[in-house]
């Protein structure tokens, strides 16, 4: 495959406004929900990132009809996707599709619920450590599915899924989404306990209710779902991407920058705001926007990633880059994934002083970063390297930047508008 290389001439101040796109991690399960009925789903504010394109292709592969439209034209954000699955033509999600995004596993529950059969190639996605799906499988098996591994494929079959009372052994975002979708068409009532509370899960519930699903929340983290025989079409606006918003907010905290991040839900990023305030960053919040001005002396921080509402693992790499600019010793513990510090070796090539010990990175700052030849290892790591490249003196070239486009819509263009010297080369 052709490599995508991002090159950045660092050290230019960023200034102006950036508008956040729709949330990739909300759009992916919501597209998978198209399997749950024959009606038309119309999504607005869809980010046209690579993972979303792959999910759309997966739906087409199994029988969906649909189109992607852009009311504003060109590459502008805010796409509309109309999709319907009149019949689920094939229960097979091929390797070609599944190996590029792990989100393909989200098709398992809805396909089983709709037609009693699913064959999904084992999911790919970011290499950020062990990414098990045993909780998804345990849940579906207790609903009556028979699941076998056939080579590279997971093959699942069931008669109508049955309602269950299931406690997730640990928090899982896509696991919660998979079982929520499966339960909407199951026979009887399902209670899912210890559910993930990420805003993307909540947004999926909003969509499922609009499709006619009967879902209510019980206590702090349980959902009660009364199964229906069919769901119908609906229109839904995807929530703003809190991880993209957080990435630009962090960008604004580097020296010399002044950025307004628009179209955000501030409550989705409470922990990041607390950490940045503790670092002494100049950050303010209005109803739908963040404002960040770099230049304050940054203090070090102690950060531990945790399920929502804790500090998001998907912003750990970007914050680590910012912490190289704090004066003193910071510590970042990664508790969600067991191999999510691959950006550290790349940041070290830029002069960062970081040691990884077990599940923690110890960052000594402040370091003057310098441009370097880097390689993006995963989606959020690539954003962290872009932030490093923007702050560094000289040129940075980031190979394997396909990773960035899996989850950030038009990032080079958005940064160019803020004044960055950033270009994409395909070679
Ligand atoms: N886990 C299990 N068993 C399971 C499921 C999860 O042990 O059956 C473990 C995982 O191994 C991991 C932890 O639980 O250690 C959390 O995994 P989770 O299932 O919550 O992650 P995910 O659903 O695969 C989603 C996002 C990720 C994000 C995580 C955590 C999507 C499509 N992906 O992944 O997003 O990091 O939740 O918030 O929603 C990204 O956007 O860059 C990204 C990686």
Tab-separated table of C-alpha atoms and ligand atoms in Angstrom:
chain	number	residue	atom	x	y	z
A	1	UNK	CA	0.000	0.000	0.000
A	2	UNK	CA	1.134	3.545	-0.747
A	3	UNK	CA	2.595	5.204	2.365
A	4	UNK	CA	1.157	8.516	3.491
A	5	UNK	CA	3.763	10.854	4.929
A	6	UNK	CA	2.860	14.021	6.785
A	7	UNK	CA	5.516	16.713	6.810
A	8	UNK	CA	5.426	19.638	9.192
A	9	UNK	CA	7.600	22.726	9.471
A	10	UNK	CA	7.346	23.275	13.205
A	11	UNK	CA	7.529	26.315	15.402
A	12	UNK	CA	4.784	28.353	13.720
A	13	UNK	CA	2.187	29.752	16.113
A	14	UNK	CA	-1.354	28.450	15.644
A	15	UNK	CA	-4.230	30.897	15.901
A	16	UNK	CA	-7.921	30.933	15.043
A	17	UNK	CA	-10.944	28.661	15.253
A	18	UNK	CA	-11.363	25.000	14.479
A	19	UNK	CA	-14.719	23.240	14.270
A	20	UNK	CA	-14.934	19.722	15.651
A	21	UNK	CA	-16.303	16.906	13.442
A	22	UNK	CA	-18.762	14.201	14.468
A	23	UNK	CA	-17.510	11.441	16.738
A	24	UNK	CA	-15.955	8.466	14.960
A	25	UNK	CA	-16.579	6.160	17.920
A	26	UNK	CA	-20.264	7.109	17.956
A	27	UNK	CA	-20.734	6.860	14.178
A	28	UNK	CA	-19.258	3.326	14.010
A	29	UNK	CA	-21.759	1.506	16.290
A	30	UNK	CA	-24.570	3.694	14.956
A	31	UNK	CA	-23.848	2.561	11.392
A	32	UNK	CA	-23.780	-1.043	12.637
A	33	UNK	CA	-27.295	-0.447	14.013
A	34	UNK	CA	-28.492	-0.324	10.385
A	35	UNK	CA	-28.500	-4.134	10.560
A	36	UNK	CA	-31.318	-4.047	13.121
A	37	UNK	CA	-34.148	-3.304	10.727
A	38	UNK	CA	-35.161	-2.598	7.144
A	39	UNK	CA	-35.873	1.121	7.643
A	40	UNK	CA	-33.746	4.014	6.415
A	41	UNK	CA	-31.326	5.544	8.917
A	42	UNK	CA	-30.244	9.063	8.101
A	43	UNK	CA	-27.170	10.272	9.953
A	44	UNK	CA	-25.923	13.839	9.933
A	45	UNK	CA	-22.610	15.223	11.211
A	46	UNK	CA	-20.837	12.012	10.183
A	47	UNK	CA	-17.029	12.270	10.085
A	48	UNK	CA	-15.819	10.843	6.787
A	49	UNK	CA	-12.725	9.190	8.258
A	50	UNK	CA	-11.206	5.927	7.047
A	51	UNK	CA	-12.763	3.755	9.784
A	52	UNK	CA	-16.216	5.099	8.932
A	53	UNK	CA	-15.650	4.412	5.213
A	54	UNK	CA	-14.655	0.848	6.075
A	55	UNK	CA	-17.743	0.332	8.232
A	56	UNK	CA	-19.923	1.652	5.399
A	57	UNK	CA	-18.186	-0.755	3.002
A	58	UNK	CA	-18.825	-3.611	5.463
A	59	UNK	CA	-22.528	-2.758	5.526
A	60	UNK	CA	-22.616	-2.717	1.719
A	61	UNK	CA	-20.913	-6.115	1.719
A	62	UNK	CA	-23.689	-7.660	3.802
A	63	UNK	CA	-26.566	-6.103	1.894
A	64	UNK	CA	-27.015	-2.438	2.803
A	65	UNK	CA	-28.119	0.160	0.321
A	66	UNK	CA	-27.005	3.678	0.957
A	67	UNK	CA	-25.183	6.811	0.039
A	68	UNK	CA	-22.803	9.325	1.496
A	69	UNK	CA	-23.660	12.953	0.774
A	70	UNK	CA	-21.952	16.187	1.610
A	71	UNK	CA	-24.413	19.063	1.716
A	72	UNK	CA	-21.624	21.652	1.800
A	73	UNK	CA	-19.601	20.061	-0.998
A	74	UNK	CA	-15.906	19.308	-1.381
A	75	UNK	CA	-14.019	17.955	1.610
A	76	UNK	CA	-15.963	19.994	4.135
A	77	UNK	CA	-17.117	18.234	7.266
A	78	UNK	CA	-20.626	17.250	8.308
A	79	UNK	CA	-21.447	14.421	5.934
A	80	UNK	CA	-24.817	12.761	5.700
A	81	UNK	CA	-25.082	9.002	5.423
A	82	UNK	CA	-28.359	7.372	4.436
A	83	UNK	CA	-28.344	3.643	4.861
A	84	UNK	CA	-30.920	0.853	4.880
A	85	UNK	CA	-30.679	-2.909	5.102
A	86	UNK	CA	-33.893	-4.208	3.463
A	87	UNK	CA	-32.546	-7.760	3.807
A	88	UNK	CA	-29.342	-8.972	5.350
A	89	UNK	CA	-28.070	-10.616	2.167
A	90	UNK	CA	-24.897	-12.230	3.458
A	91	UNK	CA	-23.875	-12.989	7.039
A	92	UNK	CA	-20.166	-12.636	6.123
A	93	UNK	CA	-17.944	-9.671	7.033
A	94	UNK	CA	-14.758	-10.412	5.125
A	95	UNK	CA	-11.193	-10.213	6.299
A	96	UNK	CA	-10.502	-7.388	3.854
A	97	UNK	CA	-12.945	-5.250	5.805
A	98	UNK	CA	-12.438	-6.490	9.345
A	99	UNK	CA	-8.670	-6.345	9.425
A	100	UNK	CA	-8.577	-2.568	9.022
A	101	UNK	CA	-10.953	-1.630	11.821
A	102	UNK	CA	-11.761	-3.367	15.005
A	103	UNK	CA	-15.214	-1.816	14.896
A	104	UNK	CA	-16.297	-4.635	12.546
A	105	UNK	CA	-16.892	-6.704	15.706
A	106	UNK	CA	-19.817	-4.344	16.327
A	107	UNK	CA	-21.672	-6.081	13.502
A	108	UNK	CA	-21.743	-9.377	15.383
A	109	UNK	CA	-24.574	-8.553	17.816
A	110	UNK	CA	-26.864	-6.750	15.345
A	111	UNK	CA	-26.405	-9.419	12.625
A	112	UNK	CA	-27.171	-12.243	15.043
A	113	UNK	CA	-30.197	-10.401	16.363
A	114	UNK	CA	-31.578	-9.721	12.873
A	115	UNK	CA	-30.898	-12.979	11.029
A	116	UNK	CA	-29.503	-15.514	13.512
A	117	UNK	CA	-26.187	-15.843	11.732
A	118	UNK	CA	-22.912	-13.911	11.537
A	119	UNK	CA	-19.419	-14.668	10.281
A	120	UNK	CA	-16.993	-11.903	11.143
A	121	UNK	CA	-13.278	-11.991	10.547
A	122	UNK	CA	-11.341	-11.306	13.751
A	123	UNK	CA	-11.011	-7.594	14.218
A	124	UNK	CA	-7.949	-5.533	13.391
A	125	UNK	CA	-7.505	-1.897	14.343
A	126	UNK	CA	-4.862	-0.095	16.369
A	127	UNK	CA	-1.927	-2.096	17.736
A	128	UNK	CA	-2.237	-0.733	21.283
A	129	UNK	CA	-2.083	-3.969	23.238
A	130	UNK	CA	-4.308	-6.887	23.971
A	131	UNK	CA	-7.849	-6.181	22.820
A	132	UNK	CA	-10.026	-9.002	23.918
A	133	UNK	CA	-13.663	-9.540	22.978
A	134	UNK	CA	-14.437	-12.301	25.473
A	135	UNK	CA	-17.070	-10.180	27.266
A	136	UNK	CA	-18.911	-9.612	23.968
A	137	UNK	CA	-18.865	-13.354	23.321
A	138	UNK	CA	-19.881	-14.330	26.879
A	139	UNK	CA	-22.879	-12.012	26.641
A	140	UNK	CA	-23.986	-13.248	23.234
A	141	UNK	CA	-23.526	-16.885	24.299
A	142	UNK	CA	-25.675	-16.376	27.349
A	143	UNK	CA	-28.320	-14.904	25.039
A	144	UNK	CA	-28.299	-18.255	23.231
A	145	UNK	CA	-25.715	-17.825	20.467
A	146	UNK	CA	-23.352	-20.637	19.539
A	147	UNK	CA	-19.988	-19.158	18.671
A	148	UNK	CA	-17.040	-20.991	17.130
A	149	UNK	CA	-13.696	-19.911	15.773
A	150	UNK	CA	-13.293	-21.114	12.184
A	151	UNK	CA	-9.775	-20.173	11.172
A	152	UNK	CA	-9.671	-16.393	10.956
A	153	UNK	CA	-13.419	-16.123	11.410
A	154	UNK	CA	-15.834	-16.020	14.301
A	155	UNK	CA	-18.904	-17.939	13.261
A	156	UNK	CA	-22.048	-17.387	15.315
A	157	UNK	CA	-25.552	-18.779	15.056
A	158	UNK	CA	-28.698	-18.564	17.109
A	159	UNK	CA	-32.445	-18.920	17.091
A	160	UNK	CA	-34.013	-15.753	18.437
A	161	UNK	CA	-31.702	-14.276	21.088
A	162	UNK	CA	-33.081	-14.477	24.620
A	163	UNK	CA	-33.165	-11.739	27.235
A	164	UNK	CA	-30.561	-12.121	29.997
A	165	UNK	CA	-29.328	-10.547	33.206
A	166	UNK	CA	-25.646	-10.015	32.469
A	167	UNK	CA	-22.906	-8.233	34.379
A	168	UNK	CA	-19.893	-7.207	32.293
A	169	UNK	CA	-16.786	-8.536	34.113
A	170	UNK	CA	-15.031	-5.261	33.173
A	171	UNK	CA	-15.925	-2.020	31.417
A	172	UNK	CA	-16.008	-2.376	27.648
A	173	UNK	CA	-17.217	0.291	25.244
A	174	UNK	CA	-17.874	-1.762	22.111
A	175	UNK	CA	-18.937	-4.746	24.262
A	176	UNK	CA	-21.683	-2.625	25.837
A	177	UNK	CA	-22.696	-1.343	22.398
A	178	UNK	CA	-22.764	-4.836	20.862
A	179	UNK	CA	-24.980	-6.297	23.571
A	180	UNK	CA	-27.252	-3.249	23.712
A	181	UNK	CA	-27.927	-3.632	19.988
A	182	UNK	CA	-28.415	-7.407	20.244
A	183	UNK	CA	-30.839	-6.994	23.153
A	184	UNK	CA	-33.139	-4.604	21.262
A	185	UNK	CA	-34.407	-7.541	19.168
A	186	UNK	CA	-34.103	-10.309	21.793
A	187	UNK	CA	-37.077	-12.140	23.236
A	188	UNK	CA	-37.926	-10.753	26.673
A	189	UNK	CA	-36.041	-8.317	28.867
A	190	UNK	CA	-32.275	-7.958	29.072
A	191	UNK	CA	-30.476	-6.285	31.939
A	192	UNK	CA	-26.880	-5.274	31.244
A	193	UNK	CA	-24.901	-4.281	34.329
A	194	UNK	CA	-21.515	-2.578	34.731
A	195	UNK	CA	-21.977	-0.940	31.329
A	196	UNK	CA	-19.511	1.526	29.819
A	197	UNK	CA	-20.767	5.099	30.251
A	198	UNK	CA	-18.853	6.822	27.445
A	199	UNK	CA	-20.869	9.538	25.660
A	200	UNK	CA	-20.651	7.433	22.482
A	201	UNK	CA	-22.589	4.623	24.210
A	202	UNK	CA	-25.199	7.125	25.367
A	203	UNK	CA	-25.487	8.506	21.832
A	204	UNK	CA	-26.071	4.989	20.483
A	205	UNK	CA	-28.896	4.591	23.017
A	206	UNK	CA	-30.434	7.844	21.739
A	207	UNK	CA	-30.373	6.407	18.196
A	208	UNK	CA	-31.755	2.999	19.240
A	209	UNK	CA	-34.638	4.685	21.073
A	210	UNK	CA	-35.371	6.748	17.962
A	211	UNK	CA	-35.519	3.423	16.082
A	212	UNK	CA	-38.207	2.238	18.508
A	213	UNK	CA	-36.061	0.327	21.005
A	214	UNK	CA	-37.272	0.201	24.606
A	215	UNK	CA	-34.183	1.007	26.701
A	216	UNK	CA	-33.977	2.600	30.104
A	217	UNK	CA	-31.101	3.221	32.442
A	218	UNK	CA	-31.255	1.731	35.921
A	219	UNK	CA	-28.988	2.999	38.666
A	220	UNK	CA	-25.567	4.277	37.662
A	221	UNK	CA	-24.451	1.811	35.039
A	222	UNK	CA	-27.179	-0.686	34.104
A	223	UNK	CA	-29.409	-0.694	31.038
A	224	UNK	CA	-32.745	-2.501	30.908
A	225	UNK	CA	-33.835	-3.382	27.371
A	226	UNK	CA	-37.238	-4.834	26.506
A	227	UNK	CA	-36.820	-6.694	23.243
A	228	UNK	CA	-38.940	-5.766	20.227
A	229	UNK	CA	-39.736	-7.813	17.148
A	230	UNK	CA	-38.590	-5.044	14.795
A	231	UNK	CA	-36.987	-1.615	14.801
A	232	UNK	CA	-37.706	1.117	12.265
A	233	UNK	CA	-35.809	3.877	10.475
A	234	UNK	CA	-34.759	7.131	12.150
A	235	UNK	CA	-32.802	10.328	11.707
A	236	UNK	CA	-29.879	11.027	14.014
A	237	UNK	CA	-27.189	13.670	14.455
A	238	UNK	CA	-23.861	12.218	15.602
A	239	UNK	CA	-22.396	13.920	18.707
A	240	UNK	CA	-19.190	15.972	18.384
A	241	UNK	CA	-15.918	14.067	18.664
A	242	UNK	CA	-14.617	14.694	22.189
A	243	UNK	CA	-11.238	13.146	21.384
A	244	UNK	CA	-10.729	15.396	18.369
A	245	UNK	CA	-11.852	18.376	20.494
A	246	UNK	CA	-9.408	17.387	23.225
A	247	UNK	CA	-6.586	17.021	20.698
A	248	UNK	CA	-7.073	20.599	19.423
A	249	UNK	CA	-7.516	21.909	22.955
A	250	UNK	CA	-4.160	20.358	23.883
A	251	UNK	CA	-2.639	21.853	20.709
A	252	UNK	CA	-3.741	25.279	21.932
A	253	UNK	CA	-1.778	24.838	25.167
A	254	UNK	CA	1.631	24.714	23.445
A	255	UNK	CA	3.629	27.940	23.665
A	256	UNK	CA	2.671	30.577	21.126
A	257	UNK	CA	-0.716	29.109	20.189
A	258	UNK	CA	-4.186	30.574	20.637
A	259	UNK	CA	-7.045	28.363	19.504
A	260	UNK	CA	-10.829	28.332	19.793
A	261	UNK	CA	-12.301	24.827	19.487
A	262	UNK	CA	-15.930	25.078	18.397
A	263	UNK	CA	-18.911	22.744	18.439
A	264	UNK	CA	-17.933	20.843	21.581
A	265	UNK	CA	-19.849	19.413	24.540
A	266	UNK	CA	-17.645	20.656	27.417
A	267	UNK	CA	-19.089	18.126	29.885
A	268	UNK	CA	-17.604	15.277	27.796
A	269	UNK	CA	-14.055	16.423	28.609
A	270	UNK	CA	-14.288	17.203	32.336
A	271	UNK	CA	-11.167	15.253	33.313
A	272	UNK	CA	-9.009	16.774	30.577
A	273	UNK	CA	-10.109	20.271	31.632
A	274	UNK	CA	-9.215	19.452	35.253
A	275	UNK	CA	-5.765	18.174	34.265
A	276	UNK	CA	-5.026	21.196	32.058
A	277	UNK	CA	-6.190	23.599	34.782
A	278	UNK	CA	-3.924	21.787	37.271
A	279	UNK	CA	-1.017	22.257	34.863
A	280	UNK	CA	-1.678	25.989	34.874
A	281	UNK	CA	-2.708	26.037	31.203
A	282	UNK	CA	-4.757	28.999	30.089
A	283	UNK	CA	-8.001	27.292	29.093
A	284	UNK	CA	-11.548	28.596	29.233
A	285	UNK	CA	-14.930	27.112	28.405
A	286	UNK	CA	-18.073	28.646	26.952
A	287	UNK	CA	-21.316	26.888	26.093
A	288	UNK	CA	-20.130	25.165	22.905
A	289	UNK	CA	-16.450	26.092	22.691
A	290	UNK	CA	-13.059	25.797	24.323
A	291	UNK	CA	-10.443	28.482	24.200
A	292	UNK	CA	-6.765	27.777	24.865
A	293	UNK	CA	-3.818	30.120	24.909
A	294	UNK	CA	-0.315	28.705	25.135
A	295	UNK	CA	2.531	30.488	26.844
A	296	UNK	CA	1.783	29.966	30.524
A	297	UNK	CA	4.490	28.120	32.395
A	298	UNK	CA	3.140	24.566	32.540
A	299	UNK	CA	3.367	22.503	35.722
A	300	UNK	CA	3.870	18.739	35.599
A	301	UNK	CA	0.904	16.388	36.135
A	302	UNK	CA	0.037	12.935	37.442
A	303	UNK	CA	-2.531	11.354	35.143
A	304	UNK	CA	-4.181	7.937	35.190
A	305	UNK	CA	-6.356	6.809	32.280
A	306	UNK	CA	-9.722	5.326	33.266
A	307	UNK	CA	-13.129	4.497	31.787
A	308	UNK	CA	-15.474	7.492	31.387
A	309	UNK	CA	-15.775	9.848	33.191
A	310	UNK	CA	-12.058	9.275	33.935
A	311	UNK	CA	-9.197	10.562	31.806
A	312	UNK	CA	-9.627	9.037	28.302
A	313	UNK	CA	-6.964	6.642	27.095
A	314	UNK	CA	-7.577	8.128	23.629
A	315	UNK	CA	-6.017	11.431	24.795
A	316	UNK	CA	-3.106	9.915	26.712
A	317	UNK	CA	-0.593	10.135	23.849
A	318	UNK	CA	-1.477	13.743	22.977
A	319	UNK	CA	-1.222	14.825	26.640
A	320	UNK	CA	2.139	13.051	26.929
A	321	UNK	CA	3.462	15.271	24.131
A	322	UNK	CA	2.236	18.384	25.969
A	323	UNK	CA	3.835	17.169	29.221
A	324	UNK	CA	7.263	17.332	27.539
A	325	UNK	CA	6.670	21.117	27.725
A	326	UNK	CA	5.891	21.161	31.476
A	327	UNK	CA	8.707	22.079	33.833
A	328	UNK	CA	9.327	19.113	36.146
A	329	UNK	CA	8.529	15.413	36.285
A	330	UNK	CA	5.117	14.123	35.131
A	331	UNK	CA	3.761	10.613	35.332
A	332	UNK	CA	1.110	9.087	33.092
A	333	UNK	CA	-0.358	5.673	33.935
A	334	UNK	CA	-2.191	3.770	31.202
A	335	UNK	CA	-4.721	1.395	32.740
A	336	UNK	CA	-6.950	0.589	29.739
A	337	UNK	CA	-4.539	-0.892	27.171
A	338	UNK	CA	-1.310	-2.738	27.914
A	339	UNK	CA	0.793	-1.442	25.011
A	340	UNK	CA	-0.207	2.165	24.408
A	341	UNK	CA	3.115	3.959	24.756
A	342	UNK	CA	4.474	3.356	21.261
A	343	UNK	CA	4.515	7.125	20.620
A	344	UNK	CA	7.143	7.475	23.352
A	345	UNK	CA	10.009	6.052	21.261
A	346	UNK	CA	9.082	8.479	18.475
A	347	UNK	CA	8.855	11.468	20.846
A	348	UNK	CA	12.307	10.518	22.145
A	349	UNK	CA	13.634	10.900	18.589
A	350	UNK	CA	12.487	14.526	18.890
A	351	UNK	CA	14.506	14.946	22.073
A	352	UNK	CA	11.823	14.163	24.676
A	353	UNK	CA	13.032	12.742	27.979
A	354	UNK	CA	10.563	9.953	28.743
A	355	UNK	CA	10.962	6.529	30.386
A	356	UNK	CA	8.307	3.882	30.259
A	357	UNK	CA	8.232	1.689	33.353
A	358	UNK	CA	5.531	-0.961	33.272
A	359	UNK	CA	2.195	0.762	32.800
A	360	UNK	CA	3.572	4.271	33.414
A	361	UNK	CA	5.524	6.864	31.490
A	362	UNK	CA	7.729	9.280	33.400
A	363	UNK	CA	8.197	12.520	31.482
A	364	UNK	CA	10.881	15.022	32.398
A	365	UNK	CA	10.408	18.521	31.040
A	366	UNK	CA	10.712	21.027	29.752
A	367	UNK	CA	12.350	19.861	26.511
A	368	UNK	CA	12.908	21.862	23.378
A	369	UNK	CA	11.611	19.419	20.750
A	370	UNK	CA	13.364	19.197	17.384
A	371	UNK	CA	12.008	17.947	14.076
A	372	UNK	CA	12.720	14.302	13.169
A	373	UNK	CA	11.738	11.429	10.884
A	374	UNK	CA	9.005	9.504	12.720
A	375	UNK	CA	6.602	6.632	12.187
A	376	UNK	CA	2.977	6.654	13.335
A	377	UNK	CA	2.136	3.411	15.108
A	378	UNK	CA	-1.550	3.942	15.817
A	379	UNK	CA	-4.318	6.498	15.475
A	380	UNK	CA	-3.865	8.532	18.663
A	381	UNK	CA	-0.069	8.136	18.606
A	382	UNK	CA	-0.071	9.767	15.188
A	383	UNK	CA	-1.970	12.778	16.600
A	384	UNK	CA	0.591	12.999	19.401
A	385	UNK	CA	3.396	13.077	16.827
A	386	UNK	CA	1.642	15.780	14.810
A	387	UNK	CA	1.407	17.897	17.989
A	388	UNK	CA	5.122	17.275	18.606
A	389	UNK	CA	5.949	18.233	15.017
A	390	UNK	CA	3.984	21.493	15.307
A	391	UNK	CA	5.871	22.459	18.467
A	392	UNK	CA	9.307	21.298	17.298
A	393	UNK	CA	12.001	23.364	15.673
A	394	UNK	CA	12.596	22.316	12.059
A	395	UNK	CA	10.976	19.679	9.880
A	396	UNK	CA	9.171	16.561	11.071
A	397	UNK	CA	8.136	13.792	8.694
A	398	UNK	CA	5.645	11.190	9.918
A	399	UNK	CA	5.466	7.955	7.923
A	400	UNK	CA	2.476	5.557	8.073
A	401	UNK	CA	0.153	8.526	8.567
A	402	UNK	CA	-2.783	6.518	7.199
A	403	UNK	CA	-3.340	5.896	10.904
A	404	UNK	CA	-4.231	9.558	11.462
A	405	UNK	CA	-6.910	9.503	8.800
A	406	UNK	CA	-8.614	6.516	10.406
A	407	UNK	CA	-9.977	8.887	13.023
A	408	UNK	CA	-9.297	12.573	12.354
A	409	UNK	CA	-11.313	14.285	9.652
A	410	UNK	CA	-9.317	16.768	7.543
A	411	UNK	CA	-6.702	17.288	10.246
A	412	UNK	CA	-3.980	18.729	7.968
A	413	UNK	CA	-6.520	21.132	6.387
A	414	UNK	CA	-7.850	22.198	9.793
A	415	UNK	CA	-4.316	22.829	11.034
A	416	UNK	CA	-3.384	24.733	7.863
A	417	UNK	CA	-6.305	27.080	8.543
A	418	UNK	CA	-4.818	27.690	11.987
A	419	UNK	CA	-1.514	28.658	10.362
A	420	UNK	CA	0.423	25.371	10.486
A	421	UNK	CA	2.879	24.479	7.733
A	422	UNK	CA	1.709	20.896	7.226
A	423	UNK	CA	1.521	18.866	4.021
A	424	UNK	CA	0.554	15.356	2.984
A	425	UNK	CA	2.812	13.393	0.665
A	426	UNK	CA	1.899	10.047	-0.819
A	427	UNK	CA	4.950	7.977	-1.660
B	1	LIG	N1	-11.610	-6.029	27.310
B	1	LIG	C1	-11.637	-7.348	27.695
B	1	LIG	N2	-12.611	-8.133	27.179
B	1	LIG	C2	-13.562	-7.667	26.330
B	1	LIG	C3	-13.531	-6.308	25.944
B	1	LIG	C4	-12.536	-5.505	26.470
B	1	LIG	O1	-10.786	-7.799	28.474
B	1	LIG	O2	-14.417	-8.446	25.884
B	1	LIG	C5	-10.530	-5.147	27.799
B	1	LIG	C6	-9.636	-4.689	26.625
B	1	LIG	O3	-8.646	-5.652	26.347
B	1	LIG	C7	-9.117	-3.373	27.122
B	1	LIG	C8	-10.266	-2.830	27.984
B	1	LIG	O4	-11.099	-3.957	28.294
B	1	LIG	O5	-8.014	-3.611	27.957
B	1	LIG	C9	-11.111	-1.741	27.327
B	1	LIG	O6	-11.532	-2.164	26.060
B	1	LIG	P1	-12.876	-1.656	25.367
B	1	LIG	O7	-13.639	-2.867	24.963
B	1	LIG	O8	-13.573	-0.655	26.204
B	1	LIG	O9	-12.299	-0.941	24.081
B	1	LIG	P2	-12.966	-1.001	22.655
B	1	LIG	O10	-14.424	-1.025	22.816
B	1	LIG	O11	-12.305	-2.016	21.843
B	1	LIG	C10	-13.276	1.574	22.333
B	1	LIG	C11	-12.818	2.603	21.346
B	1	LIG	C12	-11.335	2.837	21.507
B	1	LIG	C13	-11.090	3.318	22.944
B	1	LIG	C14	-11.639	2.289	23.947
B	1	LIG	C15	-11.529	2.739	25.380
B	1	LIG	C16	-14.341	2.268	19.500
B	1	LIG	C17	-14.563	1.807	18.103
B	1	LIG	N3	-13.111	2.116	19.995
B	1	LIG	O12	-12.522	0.409	22.046
B	1	LIG	O13	-10.985	3.863	20.597
B	1	LIG	O14	-9.717	3.473	23.167
B	1	LIG	O15	-13.033	2.037	23.658
B	1	LIG	O16	-12.185	3.929	25.591
B	1	LIG	O17	-15.252	2.783	20.139
B	1	LIG	C18	-9.543	5.134	19.273
B	1	LIG	O18	-10.520	5.772	18.884
B	1	LIG	O19	-8.352	5.493	19.045
B	1	LIG	C19	-9.740	3.900	20.034
B	1	LIG	C20	-8.795	2.970	20.183
